[in-house]
């Protein structure tokens, strides 16, 4: 009996051992399937990652290429800016030279224009049409009539005469100025001197005035001395304007010439301080 029982126990153990082995094999088989799935998943992830890495590599390569292109462009722009800076400096220097030259040329032109007017006189107040189509002969006869025939030992030589260049006025409007170019500068001096001495001048009952013919710029320059000229005259100085715009002042037997109103004003201030 005991041997039989032992035999049964061995058989039972063998059966249990076989069942356990089968379970283990089943478990191993299941784990193998899971491992296969994991391996497949890992392979898929690996391929996906590799594909994405390839895309990233391509993108980085493209970005590097664009970066290098941008860098070259920036270098080109920097070179162009440096070249432009040099050109700008050259242009600025040229512009300054041109400004200086333009100032000198403008001064020369103004001087030439002013000197071309020095032999002109402006006659104001003569009615339109009094010259009857021959303005030059009219002015040759008009000046001695206004200033006195006895003051002219010979006829005044007039080169040309014209009315100011503006539309002809209506009968009730002021007549245009007559501008006459006198041939001799001495005659111009005498005409202007006599016109001041014999003022007021009358022609056919109308008042007539004779003035120098200055350019607009010279007129402005001379007008700038008006205020200080009055101050100096009131202080007892004798003042006169020289062409184009220089103030000559005689005071206490001394003579001074001022090129600007500011210089003359400082002299007038000194006279005021000396009189206090």
PDB file of C-alpha atoms in Angstrom:
ATOM      1  CA  UNK A   1       0.000   0.000   0.000  1.00  0.00           C
ATOM      2  CA  UNK A   2       2.629   2.416   0.836  1.00  0.00           C
ATOM      3  CA  UNK A   3       4.358   1.829  -2.533  1.00  0.00           C
ATOM      4  CA  UNK A   4       1.075   2.396  -4.328  1.00  0.00           C
ATOM      5  CA  UNK A   5       0.499   5.633  -2.546  1.00  0.00           C
ATOM      6  CA  UNK A   6       3.969   6.808  -3.378  1.00  0.00           C
ATOM      7  CA  UNK A   7       3.395   5.875  -7.004  1.00  0.00           C
ATOM      8  CA  UNK A   8       0.198   7.914  -7.060  1.00  0.00           C
ATOM      9  CA  UNK A   9       1.923  10.837  -5.458  1.00  0.00           C
ATOM     10  CA  UNK A  10       4.692  10.705  -8.061  1.00  0.00           C
ATOM     11  CA  UNK A  11       2.111  10.572 -10.821  1.00  0.00           C
ATOM     12  CA  UNK A  12       0.267  13.502  -9.295  1.00  0.00           C
ATOM     13  CA  UNK A  13       3.458  15.459  -8.999  1.00  0.00           C
ATOM     14  CA  UNK A  14       4.355  14.665 -12.566  1.00  0.00           C
ATOM     15  CA  UNK A  15       0.938  15.780 -13.719  1.00  0.00           C
ATOM     16  CA  UNK A  16       1.230  18.993 -11.738  1.00  0.00           C
ATOM     17  CA  UNK A  17       4.730  19.547 -13.093  1.00  0.00           C
ATOM     18  CA  UNK A  18       3.541  19.068 -16.668  1.00  0.00           C
ATOM     19  CA  UNK A  19       0.640  21.435 -16.090  1.00  0.00           C
ATOM     20  CA  UNK A  20       3.034  23.984 -14.665  1.00  0.00           C
ATOM     21  CA  UNK A  21       5.327  23.645 -17.624  1.00  0.00           C
ATOM     22  CA  UNK A  22       2.435  24.101 -19.992  1.00  0.00           C
ATOM     23  CA  UNK A  23       1.394  27.244 -18.139  1.00  0.00           C
ATOM     24  CA  UNK A  24       4.920  28.511 -18.300  1.00  0.00           C
ATOM     25  CA  UNK A  25       5.079  27.773 -22.008  1.00  0.00           C
ATOM     26  CA  UNK A  26       1.756  29.497 -22.539  1.00  0.00           C
ATOM     27  CA  UNK A  27       2.984  32.475 -20.505  1.00  0.00           C
ATOM     28  CA  UNK A  28       6.222  32.533 -22.485  1.00  0.00           C
ATOM     29  CA  UNK A  29       4.287  32.358 -25.716  1.00  0.00           C
ATOM     30  CA  UNK A  30       2.067  35.230 -24.578  1.00  0.00           C
ATOM     31  CA  UNK A  31       5.093  37.276 -23.542  1.00  0.00           C
ATOM     32  CA  UNK A  32       6.673  36.525 -26.902  1.00  0.00           C
ATOM     33  CA  UNK A  33       3.608  37.896 -28.663  1.00  0.00           C
ATOM     34  CA  UNK A  34       3.719  40.990 -26.465  1.00  0.00           C
ATOM     35  CA  UNK A  35       7.425  41.346 -27.139  1.00  0.00           C
ATOM     36  CA  UNK A  36       6.757  41.003 -30.847  1.00  0.00           C
ATOM     37  CA  UNK A  37       4.147  43.753 -30.641  1.00  0.00           C
ATOM     38  CA  UNK A  38       6.543  45.931 -28.633  1.00  0.00           C
ATOM     39  CA  UNK A  39       9.310  45.239 -31.147  1.00  0.00           C
ATOM     40  CA  UNK A  40       6.984  46.152 -33.997  1.00  0.00           C
ATOM     41  CA  UNK A  41       5.944  49.321 -32.141  1.00  0.00           C
ATOM     42  CA  UNK A  42       9.559  50.203 -31.421  1.00  0.00           C
ATOM     43  CA  UNK A  43      10.493  49.628 -35.046  1.00  0.00           C
ATOM     44  CA  UNK A  44       7.614  51.864 -36.121  1.00  0.00           C
ATOM     45  CA  UNK A  45       8.654  54.564 -33.661  1.00  0.00           C
ATOM     46  CA  UNK A  46      12.243  54.226 -34.810  1.00  0.00           C
ATOM     47  CA  UNK A  47      11.246  54.679 -38.439  1.00  0.00           C
ATOM     48  CA  UNK A  48       9.004  57.606 -37.505  1.00  0.00           C
ATOM     49  CA  UNK A  49      11.766  59.243 -35.491  1.00  0.00           C
ATOM     50  CA  UNK A  50      14.281  58.606 -38.256  1.00  0.00           C
ATOM     51  CA  UNK A  51      11.891  60.150 -40.777  1.00  0.00           C
ATOM     52  CA  UNK A  52      11.399  63.167 -38.568  1.00  0.00           C
ATOM     53  CA  UNK A  53      15.122  63.451 -37.998  1.00  0.00           C
ATOM     54  CA  UNK A  54      15.623  63.401 -41.764  1.00  0.00           C
ATOM     55  CA  UNK A  55      13.082  66.226 -42.066  1.00  0.00           C
ATOM     56  CA  UNK A  56      14.813  68.132 -39.266  1.00  0.00           C
ATOM     57  CA  UNK A  57      18.209  67.586 -40.920  1.00  0.00           C
ATOM     58  CA  UNK A  58      16.831  68.844 -44.235  1.00  0.00           C
ATOM     59  CA  UNK A  59      15.257  71.820 -42.494  1.00  0.00           C
ATOM     60  CA  UNK A  60      18.488  72.630 -40.668  1.00  0.00           C
ATOM     61  CA  UNK A  61      20.439  72.348 -43.902  1.00  0.00           C
ATOM     62  CA  UNK A  62      17.993  74.699 -45.586  1.00  0.00           C
ATOM     63  CA  UNK A  63      18.170  77.123 -42.659  1.00  0.00           C
ATOM     64  CA  UNK A  64      21.965  77.023 -42.687  1.00  0.00           C
ATOM     65  CA  UNK A  65      21.949  77.759 -46.406  1.00  0.00           C
ATOM     66  CA  UNK A  66      19.554  80.656 -45.912  1.00  0.00           C
ATOM     67  CA  UNK A  67      21.667  81.924 -43.004  1.00  0.00           C
ATOM     68  CA  UNK A  68      24.813  81.918 -45.110  1.00  0.00           C
ATOM     69  CA  UNK A  69      22.946  83.644 -47.937  1.00  0.00           C
ATOM     70  CA  UNK A  70      21.657  86.273 -45.490  1.00  0.00           C
ATOM     71  CA  UNK A  71      25.141  86.694 -44.088  1.00  0.00           C
ATOM     72  CA  UNK A  72      26.520  87.298 -47.593  1.00  0.00           C
ATOM     73  CA  UNK A  73      23.725  89.762 -48.275  1.00  0.00           C
ATOM     74  CA  UNK A  74      24.456  91.621 -45.051  1.00  0.00           C
ATOM     75  CA  UNK A  75      28.097  91.801 -46.050  1.00  0.00           C
ATOM     76  CA  UNK A  76      27.074  93.161 -49.453  1.00  0.00           C
ATOM     77  CA  UNK A  77      24.765  95.692 -47.786  1.00  0.00           C
ATOM     78  CA  UNK A  78      27.538  96.703 -45.387  1.00  0.00           C
ATOM     79  CA  UNK A  79      29.945  97.201 -48.287  1.00  0.00           C
ATOM     80  CA  UNK A  80      27.314  99.180 -50.181  1.00  0.00           C
ATOM     81  CA  UNK A  81      26.642 101.351 -47.109  1.00  0.00           C
ATOM     82  CA  UNK A  82      30.360 101.996 -46.690  1.00  0.00           C
ATOM     83  CA  UNK A  83      30.586 102.956 -50.363  1.00  0.00           C
ATOM     84  CA  UNK A  84      27.520 105.207 -49.976  1.00  0.00           C
ATOM     85  CA  UNK A  85      29.046 106.837 -46.890  1.00  0.00           C
ATOM     86  CA  UNK A  86      32.151 107.628 -48.908  1.00  0.00           C
ATOM     87  CA  UNK A  87      30.084 108.989 -51.779  1.00  0.00           C
ATOM     88  CA  UNK A  88      27.999 111.025 -49.329  1.00  0.00           C
ATOM     89  CA  UNK A  89      31.107 112.536 -47.769  1.00  0.00           C
ATOM     90  CA  UNK A  90      32.383 113.418 -51.250  1.00  0.00           C
ATOM     91  CA  UNK A  91      29.026 114.929 -52.205  1.00  0.00           C
ATOM     92  CA  UNK A  92      28.866 116.959 -48.985  1.00  0.00           C
ATOM     93  CA  UNK A  93      32.331 118.336 -49.629  1.00  0.00           C
ATOM     94  CA  UNK A  94      31.356 119.166 -53.228  1.00  0.00           C
ATOM     95  CA  UNK A  95      28.125 120.769 -52.016  1.00  0.00           C
ATOM     96  CA  UNK A  96      30.030 123.013 -49.604  1.00  0.00           C
ATOM     97  CA  UNK A  97      32.398 124.032 -52.391  1.00  0.00           C
ATOM     98  CA  UNK A  98      29.435 124.773 -54.656  1.00  0.00           C
ATOM     99  CA  UNK A  99      27.763 126.820 -51.915  1.00  0.00           C
ATOM    100  CA  UNK A 100      30.886 128.917 -51.495  1.00  0.00           C
ATOM    101  CA  UNK A 101      31.214 129.321 -55.265  1.00  0.00           C
ATOM    102  CA  UNK A 102      27.507 130.164 -55.560  1.00  0.00           C
ATOM    103  CA  UNK A 103      27.817 132.816 -52.852  1.00  0.00           C
ATOM    104  CA  UNK A 104      30.764 134.389 -54.650  1.00  0.00           C
ATOM    105  CA  UNK A 105      29.013 134.248 -58.023  1.00  0.00           C
ATOM    106  CA  UNK A 106      25.831 135.695 -56.535  1.00  0.00           C
ATOM    107  CA  UNK A 107      27.808 138.560 -55.044  1.00  0.00           C
ATOM    108  CA  UNK A 108      29.502 139.191 -58.398  1.00  0.00           C
ATOM    109  CA  UNK A 109      26.201 139.083 -60.277  1.00  0.00           C
ATOM    110  CA  UNK A 110      24.595 141.461 -57.796  1.00  0.00           C
ATOM    111  CA  UNK A 111      27.586 143.779 -58.070  1.00  0.00           C
ATOM    112  CA  UNK A 112      27.473 143.702 -61.879  1.00  0.00           C
ATOM    113  CA  UNK A 113      23.716 144.265 -61.905  1.00  0.00           C
ATOM    114  CA  UNK A 114      24.037 147.092 -59.429  1.00  0.00           C
ATOM    115  CA  UNK A 115      26.812 148.751 -61.420  1.00  0.00           C
ATOM    116  CA  UNK A 116      24.778 148.405 -64.613  1.00  0.00           C
ATOM    117  CA  UNK A 117      22.074 150.496 -62.881  1.00  0.00           C
ATOM    118  CA  UNK A 118      24.437 153.204 -61.646  1.00  0.00           C
ATOM    119  CA  UNK A 119      23.959 155.320 -64.775  1.00  0.00           C
ATOM    120  CA  UNK A 120      20.161 155.035 -64.576  1.00  0.00           C
ATOM    121  CA  UNK A 121      17.777 157.574 -63.099  1.00  0.00           C
ATOM    122  CA  UNK A 122      14.126 156.991 -62.246  1.00  0.00           C
ATOM    123  CA  UNK A 123      11.679 159.782 -63.065  1.00  0.00           C
ATOM    124  CA  UNK A 124       8.416 159.493 -61.143  1.00  0.00           C
ATOM    125  CA  UNK A 125       5.202 161.409 -61.775  1.00  0.00           C
ATOM    126  CA  UNK A 126       5.246 162.064 -65.541  1.00  0.00           C
ATOM    127  CA  UNK A 127       1.866 161.248 -67.097  1.00  0.00           C
ATOM    128  CA  UNK A 128       1.541 158.371 -69.518  1.00  0.00           C
ATOM    129  CA  UNK A 129       1.869 159.472 -73.142  1.00  0.00           C
ATOM    130  CA  UNK A 130       3.656 162.783 -72.470  1.00  0.00           C
ATOM    131  CA  UNK A 131       6.712 161.398 -74.253  1.00  0.00           C
ATOM    132  CA  UNK A 132       4.599 161.121 -77.462  1.00  0.00           C
ATOM    133  CA  UNK A 133       6.315 158.031 -78.777  1.00  0.00           C
ATOM    134  CA  UNK A 134       9.878 159.359 -78.463  1.00  0.00           C
ATOM    135  CA  UNK A 135      10.904 158.872 -74.824  1.00  0.00           C
ATOM    136  CA  UNK A 136      14.631 159.537 -75.323  1.00  0.00           C
ATOM    137  CA  UNK A 137      14.178 163.011 -76.861  1.00  0.00           C
ATOM    138  CA  UNK A 138      11.487 163.722 -74.280  1.00  0.00           C
ATOM    139  CA  UNK A 139      13.828 163.058 -71.337  1.00  0.00           C
ATOM    140  CA  UNK A 140      16.680 165.019 -72.983  1.00  0.00           C
ATOM    141  CA  UNK A 141      14.392 168.088 -72.992  1.00  0.00           C
ATOM    142  CA  UNK A 142      12.628 167.305 -69.688  1.00  0.00           C
ATOM    143  CA  UNK A 143      15.684 167.231 -67.430  1.00  0.00           C
ATOM    144  CA  UNK A 144      16.968 170.757 -68.194  1.00  0.00           C
ATOM    145  CA  UNK A 145      13.385 172.037 -67.916  1.00  0.00           C
ATOM    146  CA  UNK A 146      13.043 170.546 -64.444  1.00  0.00           C
ATOM    147  CA  UNK A 147      16.563 171.266 -63.178  1.00  0.00           C
ATOM    148  CA  UNK A 148      17.370 174.548 -64.938  1.00  0.00           C
ATOM    149  CA  UNK A 149      18.855 175.066 -68.385  1.00  0.00           C
ATOM    150  CA  UNK A 150      21.601 177.183 -66.866  1.00  0.00           C
ATOM    151  CA  UNK A 151      22.983 174.114 -65.068  1.00  0.00           C
ATOM    152  CA  UNK A 152      23.779 172.283 -68.311  1.00  0.00           C
ATOM    153  CA  UNK A 153      26.294 173.793 -70.684  1.00  0.00           C
ATOM    154  CA  UNK A 154      25.638 171.040 -73.221  1.00  0.00           C
ATOM    155  CA  UNK A 155      22.748 168.692 -73.950  1.00  0.00           C
ATOM    156  CA  UNK A 156      22.504 165.687 -71.687  1.00  0.00           C
ATOM    157  CA  UNK A 157      23.326 162.526 -73.595  1.00  0.00           C
ATOM    158  CA  UNK A 158      20.746 159.785 -72.935  1.00  0.00           C
ATOM    159  CA  UNK A 159      21.412 156.268 -74.215  1.00  0.00           C
ATOM    160  CA  UNK A 160      17.910 154.836 -73.831  1.00  0.00           C
ATOM    161  CA  UNK A 161      14.626 155.393 -72.023  1.00  0.00           C
ATOM    162  CA  UNK A 162      11.685 153.142 -71.150  1.00  0.00           C
ATOM    163  CA  UNK A 163       8.751 152.973 -68.788  1.00  0.00           C
ATOM    164  CA  UNK A 164       8.842 150.400 -65.974  1.00  0.00           C
ATOM    165  CA  UNK A 165       7.877 146.944 -67.150  1.00  0.00           C
ATOM    166  CA  UNK A 166       4.354 146.602 -65.827  1.00  0.00           C
ATOM    167  CA  UNK A 167       0.928 146.798 -67.511  1.00  0.00           C
ATOM    168  CA  UNK A 168      -0.047 150.238 -68.734  1.00  0.00           C
ATOM    169  CA  UNK A 169      -2.202 151.848 -66.026  1.00  0.00           C
ATOM    170  CA  UNK A 170      -5.684 153.265 -66.450  1.00  0.00           C
ATOM    171  CA  UNK A 171      -6.046 157.093 -66.763  1.00  0.00           C
ATOM    172  CA  UNK A 172      -6.967 157.419 -63.073  1.00  0.00           C
ATOM    173  CA  UNK A 173      -4.022 155.306 -61.877  1.00  0.00           C
ATOM    174  CA  UNK A 174      -0.446 156.329 -61.093  1.00  0.00           C
ATOM    175  CA  UNK A 175       1.749 156.511 -64.208  1.00  0.00           C
ATOM    176  CA  UNK A 176       4.608 154.100 -64.673  1.00  0.00           C
ATOM    177  CA  UNK A 177       8.120 155.185 -63.720  1.00  0.00           C
ATOM    178  CA  UNK A 178      10.402 156.408 -66.515  1.00  0.00           C
ATOM    179  CA  UNK A 179      13.866 154.807 -66.392  1.00  0.00           C
ATOM    180  CA  UNK A 180      16.564 156.652 -68.317  1.00  0.00           C
ATOM    181  CA  UNK A 181      20.147 155.504 -68.846  1.00  0.00           C
ATOM    182  CA  UNK A 182      22.453 158.531 -68.877  1.00  0.00           C
ATOM    183  CA  UNK A 183      25.651 158.249 -70.892  1.00  0.00           C
ATOM    184  CA  UNK A 184      28.004 160.119 -68.513  1.00  0.00           C
ATOM    185  CA  UNK A 185      28.283 159.395 -64.818  1.00  0.00           C
ATOM    186  CA  UNK A 186      29.007 163.063 -64.124  1.00  0.00           C
ATOM    187  CA  UNK A 187      25.621 163.978 -65.582  1.00  0.00           C
ATOM    188  CA  UNK A 188      23.982 161.391 -63.307  1.00  0.00           C
ATOM    189  CA  UNK A 189      25.654 162.976 -60.280  1.00  0.00           C
ATOM    190  CA  UNK A 190      24.526 166.482 -61.341  1.00  0.00           C
ATOM    191  CA  UNK A 191      20.946 165.333 -62.081  1.00  0.00           C
ATOM    192  CA  UNK A 192      20.549 163.722 -58.649  1.00  0.00           C
ATOM    193  CA  UNK A 193      22.227 166.624 -56.851  1.00  0.00           C
ATOM    194  CA  UNK A 194      20.080 169.247 -58.572  1.00  0.00           C
ATOM    195  CA  UNK A 195      16.893 167.226 -58.031  1.00  0.00           C
ATOM    196  CA  UNK A 196      17.556 167.345 -54.268  1.00  0.00           C
ATOM    197  CA  UNK A 197      18.457 171.016 -54.299  1.00  0.00           C
ATOM    198  CA  UNK A 198      15.479 172.172 -56.420  1.00  0.00           C
ATOM    199  CA  UNK A 199      12.856 169.899 -54.829  1.00  0.00           C
ATOM    200  CA  UNK A 200       9.902 169.967 -55.247  1.00  0.00           C
ATOM    201  CA  UNK A 201      10.056 169.614 -59.048  1.00  0.00           C
ATOM    202  CA  UNK A 202       6.944 170.443 -61.090  1.00  0.00           C
ATOM    203  CA  UNK A 203       6.055 169.486 -64.660  1.00  0.00           C
ATOM    204  CA  UNK A 204       2.774 170.779 -66.123  1.00  0.00           C
ATOM    205  CA  UNK A 205       1.450 171.260 -62.617  1.00  0.00           C
ATOM    206  CA  UNK A 206       2.313 167.753 -61.454  1.00  0.00           C
ATOM    207  CA  UNK A 207       5.007 166.972 -58.918  1.00  0.00           C
ATOM    208  CA  UNK A 208       7.898 164.983 -60.357  1.00  0.00           C
ATOM    209  CA  UNK A 209      10.680 163.224 -58.452  1.00  0.00           C
ATOM    210  CA  UNK A 210      14.040 161.885 -59.635  1.00  0.00           C
ATOM    211  CA  UNK A 211      15.775 159.017 -57.844  1.00  0.00           C
ATOM    212  CA  UNK A 212      18.734 156.701 -58.415  1.00  0.00           C
ATOM    213  CA  UNK A 213      17.834 153.365 -60.016  1.00  0.00           C
ATOM    214  CA  UNK A 214      18.996 150.691 -57.594  1.00  0.00           C
ATOM    215  CA  UNK A 215      18.383 146.973 -57.805  1.00  0.00           C
ATOM    216  CA  UNK A 216      15.940 145.481 -55.309  1.00  0.00           C
ATOM    217  CA  UNK A 217      18.752 143.957 -53.247  1.00  0.00           C
ATOM    218  CA  UNK A 218      20.748 147.176 -53.099  1.00  0.00           C
ATOM    219  CA  UNK A 219      17.595 149.111 -52.164  1.00  0.00           C
ATOM    220  CA  UNK A 220      16.991 146.743 -49.239  1.00  0.00           C
ATOM    221  CA  UNK A 221      20.613 147.056 -48.106  1.00  0.00           C
ATOM    222  CA  UNK A 222      20.463 150.853 -48.218  1.00  0.00           C
ATOM    223  CA  UNK A 223      17.072 150.980 -46.521  1.00  0.00           C
ATOM    224  CA  UNK A 224      18.524 149.006 -43.601  1.00  0.00           C
ATOM    225  CA  UNK A 225      20.602 152.094 -42.682  1.00  0.00           C
ATOM    226  CA  UNK A 226      17.538 154.369 -42.378  1.00  0.00           C
ATOM    227  CA  UNK A 227      17.052 154.051 -38.611  1.00  0.00           C
ATOM    228  CA  UNK A 228      20.676 154.456 -37.568  1.00  0.00           C
ATOM    229  CA  UNK A 229      21.163 157.209 -40.136  1.00  0.00           C
ATOM    230  CA  UNK A 230      18.418 159.238 -38.449  1.00  0.00           C
ATOM    231  CA  UNK A 231      19.986 158.635 -35.023  1.00  0.00           C
ATOM    232  CA  UNK A 232      23.355 159.874 -36.246  1.00  0.00           C
ATOM    233  CA  UNK A 233      21.829 162.885 -37.970  1.00  0.00           C
ATOM    234  CA  UNK A 234      19.946 163.797 -34.782  1.00  0.00           C
ATOM    235  CA  UNK A 235      23.259 163.515 -32.904  1.00  0.00           C
ATOM    236  CA  UNK A 236      24.794 166.132 -35.225  1.00  0.00           C
ATOM    237  CA  UNK A 237      26.599 163.863 -37.671  1.00  0.00           C
ATOM    238  CA  UNK A 238      26.545 164.314 -41.435  1.00  0.00           C
ATOM    239  CA  UNK A 239      25.636 161.086 -43.199  1.00  0.00           C
ATOM    240  CA  UNK A 240      25.695 159.939 -46.805  1.00  0.00           C
ATOM    241  CA  UNK A 241      25.303 156.558 -48.490  1.00  0.00           C
ATOM    242  CA  UNK A 242      27.912 155.310 -50.910  1.00  0.00           C
ATOM    243  CA  UNK A 243      27.249 152.633 -53.481  1.00  0.00           C
ATOM    244  CA  UNK A 244      26.162 149.977 -53.007  1.00  0.00           C
ATOM    245  CA  UNK A 245      25.346 150.278 -49.301  1.00  0.00           C
ATOM    246  CA  UNK A 246      28.096 151.952 -47.287  1.00  0.00           C
ATOM    247  CA  UNK A 247      27.297 154.641 -44.735  1.00  0.00           C
ATOM    248  CA  UNK A 248      29.807 157.471 -44.578  1.00  0.00           C
ATOM    249  CA  UNK A 249      29.610 159.521 -41.386  1.00  0.00           C
ATOM    250  CA  UNK A 250      31.358 162.825 -40.647  1.00  0.00           C
ATOM    251  CA  UNK A 251      31.393 163.839 -36.993  1.00  0.00           C
ATOM    252  CA  UNK A 252      33.679 166.257 -35.146  1.00  0.00           C
ATOM    253  CA  UNK A 253      35.992 166.597 -38.142  1.00  0.00           C
ATOM    254  CA  UNK A 254      36.423 162.833 -38.424  1.00  0.00           C
ATOM    255  CA  UNK A 255      35.096 160.595 -41.160  1.00  0.00           C
ATOM    256  CA  UNK A 256      34.062 156.969 -40.730  1.00  0.00           C
ATOM    257  CA  UNK A 257      32.618 154.404 -43.159  1.00  0.00           C
ATOM    258  CA  UNK A 258      30.349 151.595 -41.988  1.00  0.00           C
ATOM    259  CA  UNK A 259      29.605 148.485 -44.032  1.00  0.00           C
ATOM    260  CA  UNK A 260      26.664 147.322 -41.898  1.00  0.00           C
ATOM    261  CA  UNK A 261      23.886 148.963 -39.867  1.00  0.00           C
ATOM    262  CA  UNK A 262      25.122 147.085 -36.759  1.00  0.00           C
ATOM    263  CA  UNK A 263      28.531 148.776 -36.927  1.00  0.00           C
ATOM    264  CA  UNK A 264      26.893 152.165 -37.391  1.00  0.00           C
ATOM    265  CA  UNK A 265      24.524 151.467 -34.469  1.00  0.00           C
ATOM    266  CA  UNK A 266      27.464 150.732 -32.155  1.00  0.00           C
ATOM    267  CA  UNK A 267      29.041 154.036 -33.193  1.00  0.00           C
ATOM    268  CA  UNK A 268      25.738 155.836 -32.535  1.00  0.00           C
ATOM    269  CA  UNK A 269      25.612 154.206 -29.078  1.00  0.00           C
ATOM    270  CA  UNK A 270      29.103 155.492 -28.339  1.00  0.00           C
ATOM    271  CA  UNK A 271      28.033 159.004 -29.297  1.00  0.00           C
ATOM    272  CA  UNK A 272      25.106 158.765 -26.901  1.00  0.00           C
ATOM    273  CA  UNK A 273      27.388 157.604 -24.071  1.00  0.00           C
ATOM    274  CA  UNK A 274      29.860 160.426 -24.780  1.00  0.00           C
ATOM    275  CA  UNK A 275      27.082 163.050 -24.613  1.00  0.00           C
ATOM    276  CA  UNK A 276      25.781 161.846 -21.247  1.00  0.00           C
TER     277      UNK A 276
END
